[in-house]
Amino acid sequence: MPIKVGDRLPNATFRVMTPEGPKPKTTDEIFKGKKVVLCAVPGAFTPTCHKSHLPGLVKNADAITGKGIDAIYVTSTNDPFVQDAWKKASGADKIEFLSDGNADFAKAIGLDLDASGMGLGTRSKRYCMVVHDGVVKTLNVEDAPGKADISGADNLLKAL
């Protein structure tokens, strides 16, 4: 059953790129005591993710944090090396990237996507959530991976 507004995020460990290479980062480290935006995409550099979803977040990062958000995170099932390359290629220096390489987090919250029919394996559904101290306050999940409407930055700003 998918996570819903009012639920606490499960304990999970992502991988993040640091100057020393990939390092683990837990949900407690990311969300505890903070107001955070977490957006998930099916894959870095894929058309909708790269041309629609991420650019809106990059463009509106200051406006989002100006609404009392402590951090903006983007997660996908790509490895931390791809996530880091995508961050750099997109000029997304105000956004943190979380690698959920085995889709453990996506599965734990019930928002995994079987894209094996397209040769992409298990991915995350596209969504954007606002999380306060580990509790989901808003959640907007797209009904198709090629859409970035309700999970996009414009809709997020309206909800903040």
mmCIF file of N, CA and C in Angstrom, residues 38-126:
data_model
loop_
_atom_site.group_PDB
_atom_site.id
_atom_site.type_symbol
_atom_site.label_atom_id
_atom_site.label_comp_id
_atom_site.label_asym_id
_atom_site.label_seq_id
_atom_site.Cartn_x
_atom_site.Cartn_y
_atom_site.Cartn_z
ATOM 1 N N LEU A 38 10.823 16.424 -1.157
ATOM 2 C CA LEU A 38 11.422 15.250 -1.790
ATOM 3 C C LEU A 38 10.667 14.963 -3.071
ATOM 4 N N CYS A 39 11.371 15.067 -4.189
ATOM 5 C CA CYS A 39 10.790 14.730 -5.483
ATOM 6 C C CYS A 39 11.497 13.493 -6.017
ATOM 7 N N ALA A 40 10.733 12.601 -6.600
ATOM 8 C CA ALA A 40 11.304 11.391 -7.189
ATOM 9 C C ALA A 40 11.024 11.392 -8.675
ATOM 10 N N VAL A 41 11.988 10.861 -9.415
ATOM 11 C CA VAL A 41 11.862 10.737 -10.859
ATOM 12 C C VAL A 41 12.215 9.309 -11.269
ATOM 13 N N PRO A 42 11.650 8.833 -12.368
ATOM 14 C CA PRO A 42 11.998 7.486 -12.832
ATOM 15 C C PRO A 42 13.458 7.339 -13.240
ATOM 16 N N GLY A 43 14.077 8.407 -13.781
ATOM 17 C CA GLY A 43 15.471 8.255 -14.167
ATOM 18 C C GLY A 43 16.139 9.548 -14.581
ATOM 19 N N ALA A 44 17.362 9.716 -14.113
ATOM 20 C CA ALA A 44 18.166 10.869 -14.513
ATOM 21 C C ALA A 44 18.348 10.882 -16.021
ATOM 22 N N PHE A 45 18.370 12.047 -16.589
ATOM 23 C CA PHE A 45 18.595 12.278 -18.012
ATOM 24 C C PHE A 45 17.482 11.737 -18.921
ATOM 25 N N THR A 46 16.435 11.139 -18.360
ATOM 26 C CA THR A 46 15.326 10.692 -19.199
ATOM 27 C C THR A 46 14.527 11.927 -19.611
ATOM 28 N N PRO A 47 13.813 11.874 -20.734
ATOM 29 C CA PRO A 47 13.232 13.100 -21.303
ATOM 30 C C PRO A 47 12.398 13.963 -20.355
ATOM 31 N N THR A 48 11.369 13.411 -19.736
ATOM 32 C CA THR A 48 10.514 14.229 -18.867
ATOM 33 C C THR A 48 11.275 14.690 -17.631
ATOM 34 N N CYS A 49 12.071 13.820 -17.066
ATOM 35 C CA CYS A 49 12.834 14.163 -15.852
ATOM 36 C C CYS A 49 13.825 15.288 -16.129
ATOM 37 N N HIS A 50 14.527 15.171 -17.243
ATOM 38 C CA HIS A 50 15.609 16.101 -17.562
ATOM 39 C C HIS A 50 15.119 17.410 -18.180
ATOM 40 N N LYS A 51 14.054 17.346 -18.960
ATOM 41 C CA LYS A 51 13.593 18.532 -19.678
ATOM 42 C C LYS A 51 12.430 19.261 -19.009
ATOM 43 N N SER A 52 11.701 18.574 -18.120
ATOM 44 C CA SER A 52 10.529 19.202 -17.500
ATOM 45 C C SER A 52 10.611 19.269 -15.977
ATOM 46 N N HIS A 53 10.795 18.114 -15.350
ATOM 47 C CA HIS A 53 10.678 18.064 -13.895
ATOM 48 C C HIS A 53 11.826 18.785 -13.177
ATOM 49 N N LEU A 54 13.056 18.373 -13.425
ATOM 50 C CA LEU A 54 14.196 18.981 -12.739
ATOM 51 C C LEU A 54 14.372 20.465 -13.062
ATOM 52 N N PRO A 55 14.225 20.901 -14.306
ATOM 53 C CA PRO A 55 14.401 22.338 -14.584
ATOM 54 C C PRO A 55 13.469 23.240 -13.766
ATOM 55 N N GLY A 56 12.250 22.800 -13.538
ATOM 56 C CA GLY A 56 11.328 23.591 -12.730
ATOM 57 C C GLY A 56 11.799 23.729 -11.297
ATOM 58 N N LEU A 57 12.353 22.651 -10.760
ATOM 59 C CA LEU A 57 12.888 22.695 -9.395
ATOM 60 C C LEU A 57 14.111 23.599 -9.315
ATOM 61 N N VAL A 58 14.991 23.505 -10.313
ATOM 62 C CA VAL A 58 16.196 24.337 -10.342
ATOM 63 C C VAL A 58 15.799 25.818 -10.417
ATOM 64 N N LYS A 59 14.890 26.128 -11.321
ATOM 65 C CA LYS A 59 14.454 27.507 -11.525
ATOM 66 C C LYS A 59 13.784 28.088 -10.279
ATOM 67 N N ASN A 60 13.046 27.253 -9.558
ATOM 68 C CA ASN A 60 12.259 27.737 -8.421
ATOM 69 C C ASN A 60 12.854 27.389 -7.058
ATOM 70 N N ALA A 61 14.098 26.951 -7.013
ATOM 71 C CA ALA A 61 14.710 26.520 -5.744
ATOM 72 C C ALA A 61 14.655 27.615 -4.684
ATOM 73 N N ASP A 62 15.007 28.833 -5.036
ATOM 74 C CA ASP A 62 14.985 29.924 -4.059
ATOM 75 C C ASP A 62 13.567 30.229 -3.589
ATOM 76 N N ALA A 63 12.615 30.184 -4.485
ATOM 77 C CA ALA A 63 11.220 30.434 -4.109
ATOM 78 C C ALA A 63 10.710 29.331 -3.180
ATOM 79 N N ILE A 64 11.122 28.102 -3.420
ATOM 80 C CA ILE A 64 10.696 26.979 -2.580
ATOM 81 C C ILE A 64 11.301 27.111 -1.184
ATOM 82 N N THR A 65 12.597 27.335 -1.106
ATOM 83 C CA THR A 65 13.226 27.474 0.213
ATOM 84 C C THR A 65 12.763 28.754 0.907
ATOM 85 N N GLY A 66 12.355 29.742 0.129
ATOM 86 C CA GLY A 66 11.816 30.973 0.694
ATOM 87 C C GLY A 66 10.477 30.776 1.387
ATOM 88 N N LYS A 67 9.857 29.635 1.160
ATOM 89 C CA LYS A 67 8.581 29.310 1.801
ATOM 90 C C LYS A 67 8.782 28.484 3.072
ATOM 91 N N GLY A 68 10.009 28.483 3.602
ATOM 92 C CA GLY A 68 10.268 27.780 4.851
ATOM 93 C C GLY A 68 10.770 26.351 4.694
ATOM 94 N N ILE A 69 11.133 25.971 3.497
ATOM 95 C CA ILE A 69 11.663 24.633 3.244
ATOM 96 C C ILE A 69 13.170 24.665 3.489
ATOM 97 N N ASP A 70 13.655 23.704 4.291
ATOM 98 C CA ASP A 70 15.074 23.645 4.629
ATOM 99 C C ASP A 70 15.938 23.067 3.518
ATOM 100 N N ALA A 71 15.392 22.128 2.738
ATOM 101 C CA ALA A 71 16.188 21.487 1.692
ATOM 102 C C ALA A 71 15.272 20.877 0.640
ATOM 103 N N ILE A 72 15.808 20.784 -0.572
ATOM 104 C CA ILE A 72 15.125 20.133 -1.691
ATOM 105 C C ILE A 72 15.975 18.941 -2.100
ATOM 106 N N TYR A 73 15.339 17.782 -2.176
ATOM 107 C CA TYR A 73 16.026 16.561 -2.588
ATOM 108 C C TYR A 73 15.334 15.959 -3.798
ATOM 109 N N VAL A 74 16.139 15.382 -4.670
ATOM 110 C CA VAL A 74 15.630 14.615 -5.809
ATOM 111 C C VAL A 74 16.201 13.218 -5.685
ATOM 112 N N THR A 75 15.335 12.227 -5.797
ATOM 113 C CA THR A 75 15.775 10.843 -5.740
ATOM 114 C C THR A 75 15.381 10.110 -7.017
ATOM 115 N N SER A 76 16.199 9.141 -7.362
ATOM 116 C CA SER A 76 15.882 8.214 -8.448
ATOM 117 C C SER A 76 16.632 6.922 -8.167
ATOM 118 N N THR A 77 16.356 5.926 -8.973
ATOM 119 C CA THR A 77 17.020 4.636 -8.794
ATOM 120 C C THR A 77 18.367 4.579 -9.505
ATOM 121 N N ASN A 78 18.830 5.694 -9.996
ATOM 122 C CA ASN A 78 20.167 5.746 -10.596
ATOM 123 C C ASN A 78 21.231 5.686 -9.515
ATOM 124 N N ASP A 79 22.429 5.278 -9.907
ATOM 125 C CA ASP A 79 23.526 5.220 -8.945
ATOM 126 C C ASP A 79 24.013 6.638 -8.621
ATOM 127 N N PRO A 80 24.795 6.792 -7.546
ATOM 128 C CA PRO A 80 25.219 8.141 -7.146
ATOM 129 C C PRO A 80 26.133 8.827 -8.154
ATOM 130 N N PHE A 81 26.833 8.073 -8.995
ATOM 131 C CA PHE A 81 27.693 8.673 -10.013
ATOM 132 C C PHE A 81 26.837 9.344 -11.091
ATOM 133 N N VAL A 82 25.775 8.668 -11.513
ATOM 134 C CA VAL A 82 24.859 9.240 -12.502
ATOM 135 C C VAL A 82 24.128 10.435 -11.891
ATOM 136 N N GLN A 83 23.676 10.304 -10.658
ATOM 137 C CA GLN A 83 22.992 11.406 -9.987
ATOM 138 C C GLN A 83 23.896 12.648 -9.921
ATOM 139 N N ASP A 84 25.155 12.434 -9.591
ATOM 140 C CA ASP A 84 26.102 13.547 -9.504
ATOM 141 C C ASP A 84 26.325 14.195 -10.868
ATOM 142 N N ALA A 85 26.459 13.377 -11.901
ATOM 143 C CA ALA A 85 26.635 13.913 -13.257
ATOM 144 C C ALA A 85 25.399 14.702 -13.686
ATOM 145 N N TRP A 86 24.221 14.202 -13.328
ATOM 146 C CA TRP A 86 22.974 14.881 -13.679
ATOM 147 C C TRP A 86 22.872 16.217 -12.940
ATOM 148 N N LYS A 87 23.234 16.227 -11.673
ATOM 149 C CA LYS A 87 23.216 17.464 -10.897
ATOM 150 C C LYS A 87 24.115 18.513 -11.551
ATOM 151 N N LYS A 88 25.334 18.114 -11.899
ATOM 152 C CA LYS A 88 26.284 19.044 -12.508
ATOM 153 C C LYS A 88 25.813 19.506 -13.881
ATOM 154 N N ALA A 89 25.311 18.595 -14.695
ATOM 155 C CA ALA A 89 24.846 18.933 -16.047
ATOM 156 C C ALA A 89 23.637 19.859 -16.023
ATOM 157 N N SER A 90 22.886 19.831 -14.927
ATOM 158 C CA SER A 90 21.653 20.611 -14.827
ATOM 159 C C SER A 90 21.817 21.903 -14.043
ATOM 160 N N GLY A 91 23.009 22.158 -13.516
ATOM 161 C CA GLY A 91 23.215 23.363 -12.714
ATOM 162 C C GLY A 91 22.357 23.380 -11.465
ATOM 163 N N ALA A 92 22.148 22.204 -10.894
ATOM 164 C CA ALA A 92 21.238 22.052 -9.754
ATOM 165 C C ALA A 92 21.982 22.125 -8.429
ATOM 166 N N ASP A 93 22.798 23.138 -8.248
ATOM 167 C CA ASP A 93 23.632 23.225 -7.052
ATOM 168 C C ASP A 93 22.849 23.530 -5.776
ATOM 169 N N LYS A 94 21.590 23.921 -5.878
ATOM 170 C CA LYS A 94 20.773 24.191 -4.690
ATOM 171 C C LYS A 94 19.880 23.011 -4.328
ATOM 172 N N ILE A 95 20.084 21.899 -5.024
ATOM 173 C CA ILE A 95 19.281 20.695 -4.815
ATOM 174 C C ILE A 95 20.228 19.551 -4.482
ATOM 175 N N GLU A 96 19.819 18.718 -3.535
ATOM 176 C CA GLU A 96 20.601 17.538 -3.175
ATOM 177 C C GLU A 96 20.025 16.319 -3.906
ATOM 178 N N PHE A 97 20.894 15.415 -4.310
ATOM 179 C CA PHE A 97 20.476 14.233 -5.055
ATOM 180 C C PHE A 97 20.712 12.979 -4.229
ATOM 181 N N LEU A 98 19.695 12.141 -4.161
ATOM 182 C CA LEU A 98 19.734 10.907 -3.381
ATOM 183 C C LEU A 98 19.615 9.708 -4.315
ATOM 184 N N SER A 99 20.567 8.815 -4.232
ATOM 185 C CA SER A 99 20.521 7.605 -5.031
ATOM 186 C C SER A 99 19.800 6.501 -4.259
ATOM 187 N N ASP A 100 18.783 5.954 -4.876
ATOM 188 C CA ASP A 100 18.033 4.813 -4.354
ATOM 189 C C ASP A 100 18.256 3.664 -5.328
ATOM 190 N N GLY A 101 19.536 3.327 -5.512
ATOM 191 C CA GLY A 101 19.963 2.421 -6.574
ATOM 192 C C GLY A 101 19.247 1.093 -6.659
ATOM 193 N N ASN A 102 18.855 0.522 -5.549
ATOM 194 C CA ASN A 102 18.143 -0.758 -5.555
ATOM 195 C C ASN A 102 16.637 -0.581 -5.404
ATOM 196 N N ALA A 103 16.182 0.649 -5.438
ATOM 197 C CA ALA A 103 14.763 0.995 -5.282
ATOM 198 C C ALA A 103 14.217 0.578 -3.918
ATOM 199 N N ASP A 104 15.084 0.453 -2.921
ATOM 200 C CA ASP A 104 14.638 0.050 -1.590
ATOM 201 C C ASP A 104 13.653 1.054 -0.988
ATOM 202 N N PHE A 105 13.961 2.354 -1.117
ATOM 203 C CA PHE A 105 13.068 3.378 -0.576
ATOM 204 C C PHE A 105 11.762 3.410 -1.369
ATOM 205 N N ALA A 106 11.866 3.389 -2.680
ATOM 206 C CA ALA A 106 10.664 3.412 -3.527
ATOM 207 C C ALA A 106 9.734 2.243 -3.179
ATOM 208 N N LYS A 107 10.305 1.071 -2.985
ATOM 209 C CA LYS A 107 9.501 -0.104 -2.612
ATOM 210 C C LYS A 107 8.920 0.059 -1.210
ATOM 211 N N ALA A 108 9.717 0.580 -0.277
ATOM 212 C CA ALA A 108 9.271 0.726 1.112
ATOM 213 C C ALA A 108 8.086 1.669 1.243
ATOM 214 N N ILE A 109 7.998 2.655 0.350
ATOM 215 C CA ILE A 109 6.866 3.589 0.420
ATOM 216 C C ILE A 109 5.775 3.231 -0.598
ATOM 217 N N GLY A 110 5.950 2.123 -1.292
ATOM 218 C CA GLY A 110 4.923 1.659 -2.225
ATOM 219 C C GLY A 110 4.805 2.479 -3.487
ATOM 220 N N LEU A 111 5.878 3.176 -3.861
ATOM 221 C CA LEU A 111 5.845 4.007 -5.060
ATOM 222 C C LEU A 111 6.886 3.566 -6.080
ATOM 223 N N ASP A 112 7.125 2.251 -6.125
ATOM 224 C CA ASP A 112 8.027 1.700 -7.126
ATOM 225 C C ASP A 112 7.260 1.471 -8.422
ATOM 226 N N LEU A 113 7.995 1.409 -9.506
ATOM 227 C CA LEU A 113 7.439 1.301 -10.848
ATOM 228 C C LEU A 113 8.178 0.200 -11.595
ATOM 229 N N ASP A 114 7.440 -0.752 -12.123
ATOM 230 C CA ASP A 114 8.056 -1.821 -12.909
ATOM 231 C C ASP A 114 8.204 -1.341 -14.346
ATOM 232 N N ALA A 115 9.419 -0.957 -14.709
ATOM 233 C CA ALA A 115 9.705 -0.491 -16.069
ATOM 234 C C ALA A 115 10.521 -1.527 -16.836
ATOM 235 N N SER A 116 10.441 -2.775 -16.391
ATOM 236 C CA SER A 116 11.222 -3.832 -17.036
ATOM 237 C C SER A 116 10.757 -4.091 -18.468
ATOM 238 N N GLY A 117 9.526 -3.775 -18.779
ATOM 239 C CA GLY A 117 9.035 -3.934 -20.142
ATOM 240 C C GLY A 117 9.760 -3.038 -21.133
ATOM 241 N N MET A 118 10.347 -1.966 -20.619
ATOM 242 C CA MET A 118 11.119 -1.044 -21.457
ATOM 243 C C MET A 118 12.619 -1.233 -21.235
ATOM 244 N N GLY A 119 12.982 -2.304 -20.490
ATOM 245 C CA GLY A 119 14.387 -2.594 -20.237
ATOM 246 C C GLY A 119 15.012 -1.731 -19.160
ATOM 247 N N LEU A 120 14.183 -1.098 -18.313
ATOM 248 C CA LEU A 120 14.691 -0.182 -17.301
ATOM 249 C C LEU A 120 14.630 -0.731 -15.883
ATOM 250 N N GLY A 121 14.106 -1.932 -15.696
ATOM 251 C CA GLY A 121 14.039 -2.527 -14.364
ATOM 252 C C GLY A 121 13.078 -1.807 -13.446
ATOM 253 N N THR A 122 13.344 -1.905 -12.159
ATOM 254 C CA THR A 122 12.498 -1.267 -11.158
ATOM 255 C C THR A 122 12.929 0.178 -10.990
ATOM 256 N N ARG A 123 11.980 1.066 -11.073
ATOM 257 C CA ARG A 123 12.210 2.503 -10.937
ATOM 258 C C ARG A 123 11.285 3.065 -9.867
ATOM 259 N N SER A 124 11.365 4.357 -9.656
ATOM 260 C CA SER A 124 10.447 5.052 -8.765
ATOM 261 C C SER A 124 9.374 5.723 -9.606
ATOM 262 N N LYS A 125 8.166 5.742 -9.078
ATOM 263 C CA LYS A 125 7.141 6.567 -9.704
ATOM 264 C C LYS A 125 7.550 8.025 -9.527
ATOM 265 N N ARG A 126 7.001 8.888 -10.351
ATOM 266 C CA ARG A 126 7.279 10.320 -10.242
ATOM 267 C C ARG A 126 6.328 10.921 -9.204
#
